Short mmCIF file of C-alpha atoms in Angstrom, two decimals:
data_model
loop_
_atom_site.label_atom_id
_atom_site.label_comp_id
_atom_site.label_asym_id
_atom_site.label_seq_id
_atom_site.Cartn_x
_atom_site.Cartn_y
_atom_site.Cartn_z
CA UNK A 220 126.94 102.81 105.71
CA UNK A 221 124.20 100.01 104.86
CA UNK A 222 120.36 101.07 105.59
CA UNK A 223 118.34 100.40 108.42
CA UNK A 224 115.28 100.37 108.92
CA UNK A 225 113.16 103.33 110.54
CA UNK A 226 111.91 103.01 113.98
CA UNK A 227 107.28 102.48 113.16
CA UNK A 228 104.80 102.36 116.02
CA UNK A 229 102.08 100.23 116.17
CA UNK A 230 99.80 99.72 112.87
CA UNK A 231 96.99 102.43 113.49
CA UNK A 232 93.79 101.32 114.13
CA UNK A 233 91.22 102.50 111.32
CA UNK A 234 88.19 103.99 112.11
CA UNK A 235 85.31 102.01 110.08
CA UNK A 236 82.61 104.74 110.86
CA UNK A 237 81.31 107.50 108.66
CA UNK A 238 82.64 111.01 109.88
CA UNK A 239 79.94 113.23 111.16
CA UNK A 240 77.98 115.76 108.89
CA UNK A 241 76.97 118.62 110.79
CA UNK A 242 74.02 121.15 109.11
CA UNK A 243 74.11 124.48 109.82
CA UNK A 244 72.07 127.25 109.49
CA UNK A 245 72.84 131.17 109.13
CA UNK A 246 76.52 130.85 108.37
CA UNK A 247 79.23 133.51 107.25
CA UNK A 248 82.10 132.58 105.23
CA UNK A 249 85.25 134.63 105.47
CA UNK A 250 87.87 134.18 102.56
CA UNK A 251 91.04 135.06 102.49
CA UNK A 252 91.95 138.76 103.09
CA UNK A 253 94.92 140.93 103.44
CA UNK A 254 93.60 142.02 106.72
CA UNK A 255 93.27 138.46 108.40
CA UNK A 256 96.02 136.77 106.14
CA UNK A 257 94.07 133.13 105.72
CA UNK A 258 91.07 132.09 105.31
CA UNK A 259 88.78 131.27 108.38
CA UNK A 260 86.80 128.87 109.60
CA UNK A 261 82.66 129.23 109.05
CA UNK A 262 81.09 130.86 111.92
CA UNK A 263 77.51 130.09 112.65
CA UNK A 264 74.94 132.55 113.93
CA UNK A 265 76.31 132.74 117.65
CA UNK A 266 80.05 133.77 115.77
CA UNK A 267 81.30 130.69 117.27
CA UNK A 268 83.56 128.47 114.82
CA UNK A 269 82.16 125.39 113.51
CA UNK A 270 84.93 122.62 113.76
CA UNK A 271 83.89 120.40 111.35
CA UNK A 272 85.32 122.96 108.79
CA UNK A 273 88.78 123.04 110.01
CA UNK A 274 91.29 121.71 109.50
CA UNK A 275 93.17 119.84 112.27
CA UNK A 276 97.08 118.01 112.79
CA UNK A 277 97.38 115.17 114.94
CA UNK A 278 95.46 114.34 118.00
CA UNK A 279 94.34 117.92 119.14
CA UNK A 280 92.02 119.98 118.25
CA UNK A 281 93.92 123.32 117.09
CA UNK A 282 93.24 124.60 113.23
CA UNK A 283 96.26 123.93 111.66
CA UNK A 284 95.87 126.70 108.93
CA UNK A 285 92.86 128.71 109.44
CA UNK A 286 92.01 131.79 112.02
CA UNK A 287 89.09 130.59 114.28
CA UNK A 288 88.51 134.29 115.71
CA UNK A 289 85.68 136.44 115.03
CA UNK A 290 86.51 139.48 112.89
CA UNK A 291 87.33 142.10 115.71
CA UNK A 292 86.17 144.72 113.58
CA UNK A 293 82.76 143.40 113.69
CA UNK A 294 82.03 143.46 116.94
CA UNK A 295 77.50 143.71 116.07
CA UNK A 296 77.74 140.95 113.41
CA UNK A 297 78.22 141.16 109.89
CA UNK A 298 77.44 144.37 108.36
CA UNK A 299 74.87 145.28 105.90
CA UNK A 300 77.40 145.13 103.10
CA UNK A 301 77.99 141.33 103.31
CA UNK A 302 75.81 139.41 100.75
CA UNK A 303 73.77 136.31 100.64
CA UNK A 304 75.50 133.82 98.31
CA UNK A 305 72.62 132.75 95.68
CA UNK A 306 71.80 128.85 96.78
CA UNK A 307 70.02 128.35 99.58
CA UNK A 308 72.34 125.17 100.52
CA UNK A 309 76.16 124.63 100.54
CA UNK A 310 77.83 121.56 100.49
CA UNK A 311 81.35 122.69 102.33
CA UNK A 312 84.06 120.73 101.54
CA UNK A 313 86.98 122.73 103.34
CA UNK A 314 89.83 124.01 101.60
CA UNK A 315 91.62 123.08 98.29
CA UNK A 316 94.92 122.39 99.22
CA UNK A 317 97.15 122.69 95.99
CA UNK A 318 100.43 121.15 96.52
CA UNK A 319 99.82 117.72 95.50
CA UNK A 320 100.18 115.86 98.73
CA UNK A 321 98.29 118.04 101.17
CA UNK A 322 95.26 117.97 98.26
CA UNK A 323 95.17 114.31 98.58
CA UNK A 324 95.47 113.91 103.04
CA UNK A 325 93.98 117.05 103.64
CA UNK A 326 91.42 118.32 100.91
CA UNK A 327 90.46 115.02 99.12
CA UNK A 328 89.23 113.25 102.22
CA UNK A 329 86.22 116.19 102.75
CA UNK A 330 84.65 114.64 99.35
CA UNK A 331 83.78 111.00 101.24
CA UNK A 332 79.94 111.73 100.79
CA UNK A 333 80.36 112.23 96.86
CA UNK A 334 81.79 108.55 96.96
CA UNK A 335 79.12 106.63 94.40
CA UNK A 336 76.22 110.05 94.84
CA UNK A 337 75.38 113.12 93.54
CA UNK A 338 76.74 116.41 95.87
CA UNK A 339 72.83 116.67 97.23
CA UNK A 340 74.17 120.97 97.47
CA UNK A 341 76.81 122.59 95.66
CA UNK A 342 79.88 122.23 96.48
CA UNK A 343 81.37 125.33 97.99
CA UNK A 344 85.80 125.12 98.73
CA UNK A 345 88.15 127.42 99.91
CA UNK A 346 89.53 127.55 96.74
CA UNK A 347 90.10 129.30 93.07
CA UNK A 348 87.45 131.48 92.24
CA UNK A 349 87.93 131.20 88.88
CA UNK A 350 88.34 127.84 85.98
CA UNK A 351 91.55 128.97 84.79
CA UNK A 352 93.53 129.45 87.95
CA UNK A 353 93.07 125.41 88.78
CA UNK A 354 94.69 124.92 85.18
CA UNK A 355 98.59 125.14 86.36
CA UNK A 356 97.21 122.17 89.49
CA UNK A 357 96.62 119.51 86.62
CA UNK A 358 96.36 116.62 89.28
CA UNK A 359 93.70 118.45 91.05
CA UNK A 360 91.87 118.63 87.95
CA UNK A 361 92.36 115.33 86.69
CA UNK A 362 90.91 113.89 90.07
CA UNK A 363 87.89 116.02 90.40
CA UNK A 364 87.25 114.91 87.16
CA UNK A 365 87.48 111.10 88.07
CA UNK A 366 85.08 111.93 90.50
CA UNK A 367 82.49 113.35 88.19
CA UNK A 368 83.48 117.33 89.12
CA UNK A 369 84.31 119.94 86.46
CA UNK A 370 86.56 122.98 88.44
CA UNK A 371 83.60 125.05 87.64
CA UNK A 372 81.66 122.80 89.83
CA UNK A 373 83.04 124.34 92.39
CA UNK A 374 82.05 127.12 94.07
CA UNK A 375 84.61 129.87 95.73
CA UNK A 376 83.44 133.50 96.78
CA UNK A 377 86.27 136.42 97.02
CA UNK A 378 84.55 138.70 99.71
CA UNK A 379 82.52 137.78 102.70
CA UNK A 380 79.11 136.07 102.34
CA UNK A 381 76.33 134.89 104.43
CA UNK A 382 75.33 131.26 103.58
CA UNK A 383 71.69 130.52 104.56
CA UNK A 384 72.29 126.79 105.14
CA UNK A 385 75.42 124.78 105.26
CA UNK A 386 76.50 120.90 105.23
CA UNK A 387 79.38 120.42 106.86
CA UNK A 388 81.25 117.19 106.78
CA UNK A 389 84.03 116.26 109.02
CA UNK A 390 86.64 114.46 107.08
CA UNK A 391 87.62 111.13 106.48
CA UNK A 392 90.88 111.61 106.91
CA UNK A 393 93.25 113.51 109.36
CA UNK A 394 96.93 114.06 108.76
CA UNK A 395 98.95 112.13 111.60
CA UNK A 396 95.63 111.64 113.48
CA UNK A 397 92.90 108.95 112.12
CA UNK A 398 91.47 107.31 108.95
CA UNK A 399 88.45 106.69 108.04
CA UNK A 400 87.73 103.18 105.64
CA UNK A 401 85.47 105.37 103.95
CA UNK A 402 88.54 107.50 102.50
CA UNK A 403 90.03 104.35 101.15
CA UNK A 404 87.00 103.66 99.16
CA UNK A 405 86.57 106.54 98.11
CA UNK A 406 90.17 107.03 96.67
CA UNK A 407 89.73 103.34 95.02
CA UNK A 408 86.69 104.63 93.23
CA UNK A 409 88.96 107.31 91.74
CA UNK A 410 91.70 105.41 90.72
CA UNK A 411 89.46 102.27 89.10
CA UNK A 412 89.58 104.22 85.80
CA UNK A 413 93.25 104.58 85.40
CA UNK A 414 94.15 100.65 84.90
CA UNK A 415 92.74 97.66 83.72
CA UNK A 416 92.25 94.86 86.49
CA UNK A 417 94.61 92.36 84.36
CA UNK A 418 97.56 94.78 84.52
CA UNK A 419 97.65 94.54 88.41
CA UNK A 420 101.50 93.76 88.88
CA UNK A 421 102.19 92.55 85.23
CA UNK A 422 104.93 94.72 85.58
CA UNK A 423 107.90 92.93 87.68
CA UNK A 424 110.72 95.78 86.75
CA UNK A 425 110.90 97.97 89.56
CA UNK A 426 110.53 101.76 89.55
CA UNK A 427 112.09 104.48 91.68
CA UNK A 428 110.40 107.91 92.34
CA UNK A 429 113.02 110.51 91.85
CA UNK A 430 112.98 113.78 93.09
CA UNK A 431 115.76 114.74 91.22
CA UNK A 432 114.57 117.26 88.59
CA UNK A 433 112.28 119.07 90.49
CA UNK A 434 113.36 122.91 91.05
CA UNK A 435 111.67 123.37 94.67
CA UNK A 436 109.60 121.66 97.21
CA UNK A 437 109.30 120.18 100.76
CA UNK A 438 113.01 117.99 101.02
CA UNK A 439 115.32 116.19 99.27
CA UNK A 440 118.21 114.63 99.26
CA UNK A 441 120.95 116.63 97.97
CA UNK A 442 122.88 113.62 96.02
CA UNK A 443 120.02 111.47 95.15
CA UNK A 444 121.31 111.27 91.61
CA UNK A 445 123.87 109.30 92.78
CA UNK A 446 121.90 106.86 94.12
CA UNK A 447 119.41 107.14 90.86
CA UNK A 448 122.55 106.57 88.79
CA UNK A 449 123.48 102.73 90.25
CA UNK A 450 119.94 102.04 90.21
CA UNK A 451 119.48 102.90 86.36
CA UNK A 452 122.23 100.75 85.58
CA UNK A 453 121.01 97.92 87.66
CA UNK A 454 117.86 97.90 85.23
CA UNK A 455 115.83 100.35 87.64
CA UNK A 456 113.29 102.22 85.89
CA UNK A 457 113.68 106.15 87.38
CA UNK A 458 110.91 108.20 87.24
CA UNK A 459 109.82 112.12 88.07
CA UNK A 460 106.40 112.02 89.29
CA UNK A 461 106.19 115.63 88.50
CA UNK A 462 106.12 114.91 84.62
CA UNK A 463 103.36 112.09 84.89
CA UNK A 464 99.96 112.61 84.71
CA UNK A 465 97.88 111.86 87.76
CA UNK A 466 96.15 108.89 86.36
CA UNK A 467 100.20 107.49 85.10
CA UNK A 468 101.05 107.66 88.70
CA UNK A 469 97.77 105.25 89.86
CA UNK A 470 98.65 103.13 86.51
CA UNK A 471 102.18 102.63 87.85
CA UNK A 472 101.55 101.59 91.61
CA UNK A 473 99.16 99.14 89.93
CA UNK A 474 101.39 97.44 87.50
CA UNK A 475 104.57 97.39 89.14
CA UNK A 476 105.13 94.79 91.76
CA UNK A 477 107.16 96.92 93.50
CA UNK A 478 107.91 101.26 93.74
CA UNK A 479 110.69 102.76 95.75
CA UNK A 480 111.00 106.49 96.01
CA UNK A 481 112.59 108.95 98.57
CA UNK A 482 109.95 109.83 101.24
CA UNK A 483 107.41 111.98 100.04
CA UNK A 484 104.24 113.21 99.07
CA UNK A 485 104.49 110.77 95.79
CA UNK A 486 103.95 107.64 97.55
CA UNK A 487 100.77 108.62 98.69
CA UNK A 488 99.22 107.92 95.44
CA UNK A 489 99.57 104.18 96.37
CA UNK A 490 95.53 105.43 98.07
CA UNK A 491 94.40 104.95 94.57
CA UNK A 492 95.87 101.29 93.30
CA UNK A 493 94.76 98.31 94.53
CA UNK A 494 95.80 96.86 97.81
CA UNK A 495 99.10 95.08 99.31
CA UNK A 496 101.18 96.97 96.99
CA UNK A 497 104.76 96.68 97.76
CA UNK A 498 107.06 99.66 98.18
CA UNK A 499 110.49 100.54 99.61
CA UNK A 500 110.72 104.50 100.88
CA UNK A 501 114.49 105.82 101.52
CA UNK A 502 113.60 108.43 104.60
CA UNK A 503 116.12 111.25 105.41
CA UNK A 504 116.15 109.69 109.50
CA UNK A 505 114.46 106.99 111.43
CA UNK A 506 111.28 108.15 112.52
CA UNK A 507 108.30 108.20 110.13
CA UNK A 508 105.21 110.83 109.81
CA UNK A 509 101.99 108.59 111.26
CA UNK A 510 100.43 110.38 107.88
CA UNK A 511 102.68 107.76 106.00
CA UNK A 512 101.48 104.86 108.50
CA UNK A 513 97.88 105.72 108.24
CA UNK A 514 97.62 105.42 104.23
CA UNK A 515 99.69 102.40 104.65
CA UNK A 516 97.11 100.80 106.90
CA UNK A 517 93.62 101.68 104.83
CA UNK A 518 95.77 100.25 101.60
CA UNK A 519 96.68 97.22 103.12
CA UNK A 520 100.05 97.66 101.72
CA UNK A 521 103.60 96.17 102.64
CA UNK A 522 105.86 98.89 103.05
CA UNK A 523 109.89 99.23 103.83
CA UNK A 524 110.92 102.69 105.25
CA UNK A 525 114.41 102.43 105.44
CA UNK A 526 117.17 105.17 106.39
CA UNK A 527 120.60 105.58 106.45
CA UNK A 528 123.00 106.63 109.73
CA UNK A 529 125.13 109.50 109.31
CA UNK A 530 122.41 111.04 106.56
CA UNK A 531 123.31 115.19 106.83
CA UNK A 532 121.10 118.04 106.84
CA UNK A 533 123.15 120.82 104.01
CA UNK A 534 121.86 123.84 102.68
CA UNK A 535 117.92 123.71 101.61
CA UNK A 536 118.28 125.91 98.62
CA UNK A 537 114.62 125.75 97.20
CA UNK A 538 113.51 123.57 99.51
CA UNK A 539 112.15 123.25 102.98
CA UNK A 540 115.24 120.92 103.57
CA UNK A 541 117.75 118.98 102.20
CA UNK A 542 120.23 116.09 103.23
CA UNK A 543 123.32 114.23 102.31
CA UNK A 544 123.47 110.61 101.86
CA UNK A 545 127.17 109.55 103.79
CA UNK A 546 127.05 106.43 101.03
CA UNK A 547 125.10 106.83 97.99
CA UNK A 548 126.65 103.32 96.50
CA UNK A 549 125.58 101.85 99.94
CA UNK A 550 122.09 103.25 99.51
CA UNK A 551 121.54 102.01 96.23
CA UNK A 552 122.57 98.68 96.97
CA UNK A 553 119.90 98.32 100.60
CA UNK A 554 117.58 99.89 98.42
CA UNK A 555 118.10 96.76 95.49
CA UNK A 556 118.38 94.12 98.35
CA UNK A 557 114.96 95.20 99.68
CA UNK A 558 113.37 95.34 96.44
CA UNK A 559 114.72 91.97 95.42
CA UNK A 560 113.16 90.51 99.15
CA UNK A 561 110.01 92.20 98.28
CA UNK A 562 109.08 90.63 95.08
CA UNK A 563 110.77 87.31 96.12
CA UNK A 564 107.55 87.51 99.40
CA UNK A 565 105.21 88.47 97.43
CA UNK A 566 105.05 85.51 94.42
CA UNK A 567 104.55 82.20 95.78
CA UNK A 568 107.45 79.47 95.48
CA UNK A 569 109.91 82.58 95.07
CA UNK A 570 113.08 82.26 96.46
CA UNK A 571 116.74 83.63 96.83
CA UNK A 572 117.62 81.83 93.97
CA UNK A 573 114.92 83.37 92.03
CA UNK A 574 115.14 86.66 93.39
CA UNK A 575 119.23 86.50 92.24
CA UNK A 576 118.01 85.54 88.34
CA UNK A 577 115.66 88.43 88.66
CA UNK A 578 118.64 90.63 89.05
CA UNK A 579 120.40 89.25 86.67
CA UNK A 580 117.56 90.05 84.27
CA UNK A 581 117.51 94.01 85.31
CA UNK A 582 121.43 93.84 84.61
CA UNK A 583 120.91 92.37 81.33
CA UNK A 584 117.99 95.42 80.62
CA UNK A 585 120.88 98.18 81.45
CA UNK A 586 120.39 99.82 78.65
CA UNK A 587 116.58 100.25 78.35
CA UNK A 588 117.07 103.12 80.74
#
C-alpha cells in the first residue's frame, strides 16, 4: 500500500506579540504532594489561581496537568508553618517538563524573556530540587546551558512556601493552541552555537530518525526496522536520537538537506536550525497534532507528513501505542520518492533527472551504513 499524504488544516496564523507578564504579589506555591498528587498552580492572596502559571492544551482554558483548587484543608489561609522563600522576587517559569518533547512545547517556551537578558529575579520551576536529579535529563541540561543557566540556577522548593512577589509570564508557546514569533527566536538563539553558518545543508545524504532502539515511550511502529532496513541499503543514514547529544540533533537538521523520521517528539528539534528545512514524517494515520503544524509554521519549514492506509494498532508493550505498517517495502520506497522530490525543490535547476543520479549515488554509498 503506497503512502498518502495526511489530511493538514490551514497554516496557523502566528501570533507576533509578546505574551503577557503578569506581577504578583503575596503568592503561595504548592509543590507536589502525596496528598494533592501534582503540583498546583500559584494562588495569589485572594486563593484564586493565577493562569498565567498553568499550563493549558488547545483552545480552552482548562490546566492540563496541574490542580487549580485551593487546599481544602486550609480553609483560613496558609498556616503559620508555611515559610517565606528567601528572595523577595521570583521569576516563575512553570514547570520542567522532562520527557524531551513536552520540555521543548511546554516548558522551554516560559523562558521567552531570558531571550538576549539577564532573568531580572531568580528563576523559580516546578522542577528538581536538587543538581544531580537533572543529570539523567542531559538535553535539559545541555539547553539551559545554551541559554546561559546552570541547573543550580534554578530554584525548586519541596514543601509549601509563601513568595512575597512573583513574575509570571504567560508562554510563548501553547501545545495545539498558538505560537508566539518570540519562541522561534528564542529557540534560534539556542541552537546558533551548535553549527557553523557554512555547514547549513552541506550535507545532501539524507537521514532517518529511528525509533527503533528505544525500550519505552509515547508510540511506535512495531516493524519500523523493516522499513529502516531498505532505507540503510538505499544509502539512508539511520539514526537514534536518543544516543545524540542535544546540540548533534540541532547540528543535523542544519546540515542535512533533508530528515525523515516517524512522527514524534524528535522532529521538533527542527525549532533550533535554521529555517525552510526540509523533512518527510511517516505518521501512524492521517490526521496530524496542530503542535506539529505550529513549529512548522514559526520555522518556516517545508514539511511532508505522509501515512499509510491499512497502518494497525497491535499491542503497546512499553509504549503508549504501537502500530503495524501493512507494507514496510512500500513505506520505504514513498518515504525515498519524497525525499528524492524534496531535495530535487529545494536546489535550483534540479530536476528528475538529477534527483534519479542522486539515488544512484546513495546506492553506490550502501555500505557506509
Amino acid at each position: 500500500m503506497m503512502l498518502r499524504d495526511c489530511r493538514t488544516p490551514r497554516t496557523p496564523r502566528l501570533r507576533r506579540d509578546l505574551p503577557a507578564v503578569r506581577v504578583v504579589e503575596n503568592v503561595l506555591y504548592l509543590p507536589h504532594s502525596e496528598a494533592r498528587g501534582q503540583p498546583s498552580a500559584l494562588f495569589d492572596a485572594a486563593r484564586h489561581f493565577i493562569p498565567e502559571s498553568v499550563d493549558v492544551r488547545g483552545s480552552g482554558t482548562t490546566p492540563s496537568w496541574q490542580r487549580t483548587d485551593w487546599p481544602q484543608d486550609w480553609p483560613d489561609g496558609p498556616p503559620a508553618s508555611v515559610a517565606e522563600a528567601p528572595e523577595e522576587t521570583y521569576l516563575f517559569l512553570g514547570g520542567a517538563h522532562l520527557h524531551y518533547g513536552h520540555f521543548l512545547v511546554t516548558t522551554l517556551p516560559r523562558f521567552w524573556p531570558l531571550l538576549r537578558a539577564q532573568a531580572p529575579a531568580p528563576v523559580l520551576c516546578y522542577a528538581p530540587a536538587h543538581p544531580a536529579l537533572w543529570q539523567p535529563f542531559r538535553f535539559a541540561v545541555d539547553i539551559l546551558a545554551l541559554l546561559g543557566l546552570d541547573v543550580r540556577d534554578i530554584h525548586a522548593f519541596e514543601a509549601p512556601m509563601r513568595l512575597r512577589r512573583a513574575i509570571v509570564p504567560a508562554p510563548a508557546f501553547q501545545e495545539e493552541g498558538f505560537a508566539h514569533t518570540v519562541f522561534r527566536d528564542l529557540c534560534r538563539e539556542i541552537g546558533a552555537g551548535c553549527y557553523a553558518p557554512d555547514e547549513v545543508d552541506a550535507d545532501e545524504r539524507p537521514a532517518y530518525l529511528a525509533k527503533t532502539r528505544l525500550s519505552g515511550g509515547v508510540r511506535r511502529f512495531a516493524n519500523e526496522e523493516a522499513v529502516t532496513e531498505i532505507l540503510a541499503r538505499e544509502g539512508v543514514e539511520i539514526l537514534h536520537p536518543e544516543a545524540m547529544s542535544f546540540s548533534d540533533q540541532v547540528r543535523l537538521f542544519a546540515r542535512r538537506q533533508v530528515v525523515a523520521g516517524s512522527l514524534g517528539s524528535a522532529l521538533h528539534t527542527a525549532l533550533f536550525a535554521p529555517s525552510g528545512r526540509r523533512v518527510v514524517a511517516l505518521s501512524p494515520g492521517p490526521r496530524i497534532n496542530p503542535t506539529f503544524l505550529l513549529v512548522d509554521a514559526l520555522c518556516g519549514n517545508a514539511v511532508a507528513y505522509l501515512h499509510q492506509p491499512g497502518t494497525a494498532e497491535t499491542e503497546p508493550g512499553a509504549f503508549g501505542s504501537q502500530q503495524t505498517l501493512t507494507d514496510p517495502r512500500a513505506a520505504a520506497d514513498g518515504l525515498l520518492r519524497r525525499m528524492d522530490r524534496m531535495r530535487a525543490a529545494s536546489a535550483p535547476g534540479r530536476g528528475v533527472l538529477s534527483a534519479a543520479w542522486s539515488r544512484l549515488g546513495r546506492m553506490a554509498g550502501r555500505g557506509r551504513t
